[in-house]
Coordinates of C-alpha atoms in Angstrom, one line a residue:
M116 CA -77.4 -55.0 60.2
L117 CA -78.4 -53.2 63.7
P118 CA -78.0 -49.4 63.6
T119 CA -74.6 -48.4 65.3
Y120 CA -76.7 -46.7 68.4
I121 CA -78.3 -50.0 69.0
A122 CA -75.0 -52.1 68.8
Q123 CA -73.4 -49.6 71.1
E124 CA -76.4 -49.9 73.8
L125 CA -76.2 -53.6 73.6
V126 CA -72.6 -53.5 74.3
R127 CA -73.2 -51.3 77.1
R128 CA -75.8 -53.2 78.8
L129 CA -74.0 -56.9 78.6
S130 CA -72.1 -58.0 81.8
P131 CA -68.2 -58.6 81.0
E132 CA -68.9 -62.4 81.8
R133 CA -71.9 -62.2 79.1
M134 CA -69.5 -60.3 76.6
R135 CA -66.8 -62.9 77.0
S136 CA -69.4 -65.7 76.4
L137 CA -70.8 -64.3 73.5
T138 CA -67.3 -63.3 72.0
R139 CA -66.5 -67.1 72.7
A140 CA -69.6 -68.5 71.1
I141 CA -68.7 -66.7 67.7
G142 CA -65.4 -68.1 67.7
L143 CA -63.3 -65.0 68.8
D144 CA -60.9 -65.5 71.7
P145 CA -60.9 -62.3 73.9
E146 CA -57.7 -63.4 75.6
Q147 CA -55.7 -63.8 72.1
Q148 CA -53.0 -61.1 71.8
L149 CA -53.0 -58.7 68.8
P150 CA -51.9 -60.4 65.7
D151 CA -47.8 -60.5 64.7
L152 CA -46.9 -57.5 62.4
Q153 CA -43.7 -57.9 60.3
P154 CA -43.4 -54.9 58.9
R155 CA -41.0 -54.5 55.8
F156 CA -38.3 -51.7 56.3
H157 CA -36.0 -50.9 53.7
I158 CA -33.0 -51.2 55.9
E159 CA -33.2 -53.0 59.5
R160 CA -31.6 -51.0 62.1
E161 CA -29.7 -51.7 65.2
L162 CA -33.0 -51.3 67.2
T163 CA -36.5 -52.5 66.1
G164 CA -39.4 -52.3 68.2
A165 CA -43.4 -51.2 68.2
I166 CA -45.4 -48.7 70.2
D167 CA -48.9 -49.7 70.5
F168 CA -51.9 -47.0 70.7
N169 CA -55.5 -46.6 70.2
M170 CA -57.2 -44.1 67.6
T171 CA -60.3 -42.9 67.9
I172 CA -62.3 -42.0 64.8
S173 CA -65.4 -39.8 65.0
I174 CA -67.6 -39.2 61.8
L175 CA -71.0 -37.9 61.6
G176 CA -71.7 -38.4 65.4
E177 CA -70.3 -41.9 65.6
C178 CA -67.2 -42.9 67.1
L179 CA -64.9 -46.1 67.0
S180 CA -61.7 -46.8 68.8
V181 CA -59.1 -48.8 66.6
P182 CA -55.9 -50.3 67.6
C183 CA -52.8 -48.9 65.9
R184 CA -49.1 -49.9 66.3
L185 CA -46.0 -47.6 65.2
S186 CA -43.3 -50.1 64.4
F187 CA -39.7 -48.4 64.1
T188 CA -36.1 -49.2 63.3
A189 CA -33.5 -46.8 64.5
D190 CA -29.7 -46.4 65.4
L191 CA -28.7 -44.2 68.2
A192 CA -25.8 -41.9 68.1
D193 CA -23.5 -39.8 70.0
D194 CA -24.5 -36.1 70.3
T195 CA -23.6 -33.2 72.9
D196 CA -26.6 -31.6 74.8
D197 CA -26.5 -27.7 73.6
Q198 CA -27.1 -26.4 76.9
T199 CA -24.8 -28.6 79.0
G200 CA -22.2 -29.8 76.7
A201 CA -22.4 -33.3 78.2
P202 CA -22.6 -36.2 75.7
I203 CA -25.8 -37.5 75.0
R204 CA -27.3 -40.3 72.9
V205 CA -30.3 -39.2 70.1
L206 CA -31.9 -41.0 67.4
G207 CA -30.0 -41.3 64.4
A208 CA -31.2 -43.0 61.1
M209 CA -34.9 -44.0 61.6
Q210 CA -37.8 -45.6 60.0
Q211 CA -41.5 -45.8 60.9
Q212 CA -44.6 -47.5 59.6
L213 CA -48.1 -47.0 60.8
H214 CA -50.8 -49.9 61.2
A215 CA -54.3 -50.1 62.0
L216 CA -56.2 -53.2 63.0
C217 CA -59.2 -53.6 60.9
A218 CA -61.9 -56.4 60.6
T219 CA -61.3 -58.5 57.2
G220 CA -65.1 -59.2 57.2
E221 CA -64.0 -63.1 56.7
D222 CA -63.7 -66.0 59.3
E223 CA -60.0 -66.3 58.7
P224 CA -58.3 -64.2 59.3
V225 CA -60.9 -61.9 61.2
F226 CA -58.3 -58.9 61.7
E227 CA -55.3 -57.7 59.8
W228 CA -53.1 -54.7 59.9
R229 CA -53.5 -51.9 57.4
P230 CA -51.0 -49.6 56.8
F231 CA -52.0 -45.9 56.7
D232 CA -50.4 -42.4 56.2
Q233 CA -49.1 -40.6 59.5
R234 CA -50.9 -37.4 57.9
L235 CA -54.0 -38.6 59.4
L236 CA -52.8 -38.0 62.6
P237 CA -52.4 -34.8 64.5
T238 CA -48.9 -33.2 64.8
S239 CA -48.8 -33.3 68.5
A240 CA -49.7 -37.2 68.6
L241 CA -46.8 -37.4 65.9
S242 CA -44.6 -35.8 68.6
M243 CA -45.6 -37.8 71.1
L244 CA -45.1 -41.1 69.2
D245 CA -41.5 -39.6 68.5
D246 CA -40.6 -39.1 72.1
Q247 CA -42.0 -42.6 73.3
V248 CA -40.0 -44.1 70.2
D249 CA -37.0 -42.1 71.7
E250 CA -37.4 -43.4 74.8
L251 CA -38.0 -47.0 74.1
A252 CA -34.9 -46.9 71.8
R253 CA -32.7 -45.6 74.7
A254 CA -34.3 -48.1 77.0
M255 CA -33.6 -51.2 74.3
E256 CA -30.1 -50.1 74.1
A257 CA -29.4 -49.9 77.7
G258 CA -30.9 -53.2 78.3
R259 CA -28.7 -54.8 76.1
P260 CA -26.0 -57.4 77.9
E261 CA -22.5 -55.9 77.4

């Protein structure tokens, strides 16, 4: 096994073309999308979607970026803006699940989604993800045919 610092230097020195050819040579498709994820929610709500993000893990001086996905199912509800008194839509009932894409160490499947606990994320990141879920749910509702 190569030490991490050597593997990182190899990746840094390889051209994008060489990296693609090596990736294909070992049987991976660099153009392939992330694998599907079918989250299991207790109750499917009116709006269901996902937000992809990367999580960087740093341990003992080594860093790794991991693709992650927040899957959600939610309902929007009517409410009133406290400041203006105008009617607004807010997130009602909602469920969320966090998953990280991990290498399996096997040939098939090469990667799989593994759940992880939201307590591993900083509260500010959770707040930003909640804002993105709110924004996406509103866009999904607005984009529906009437």
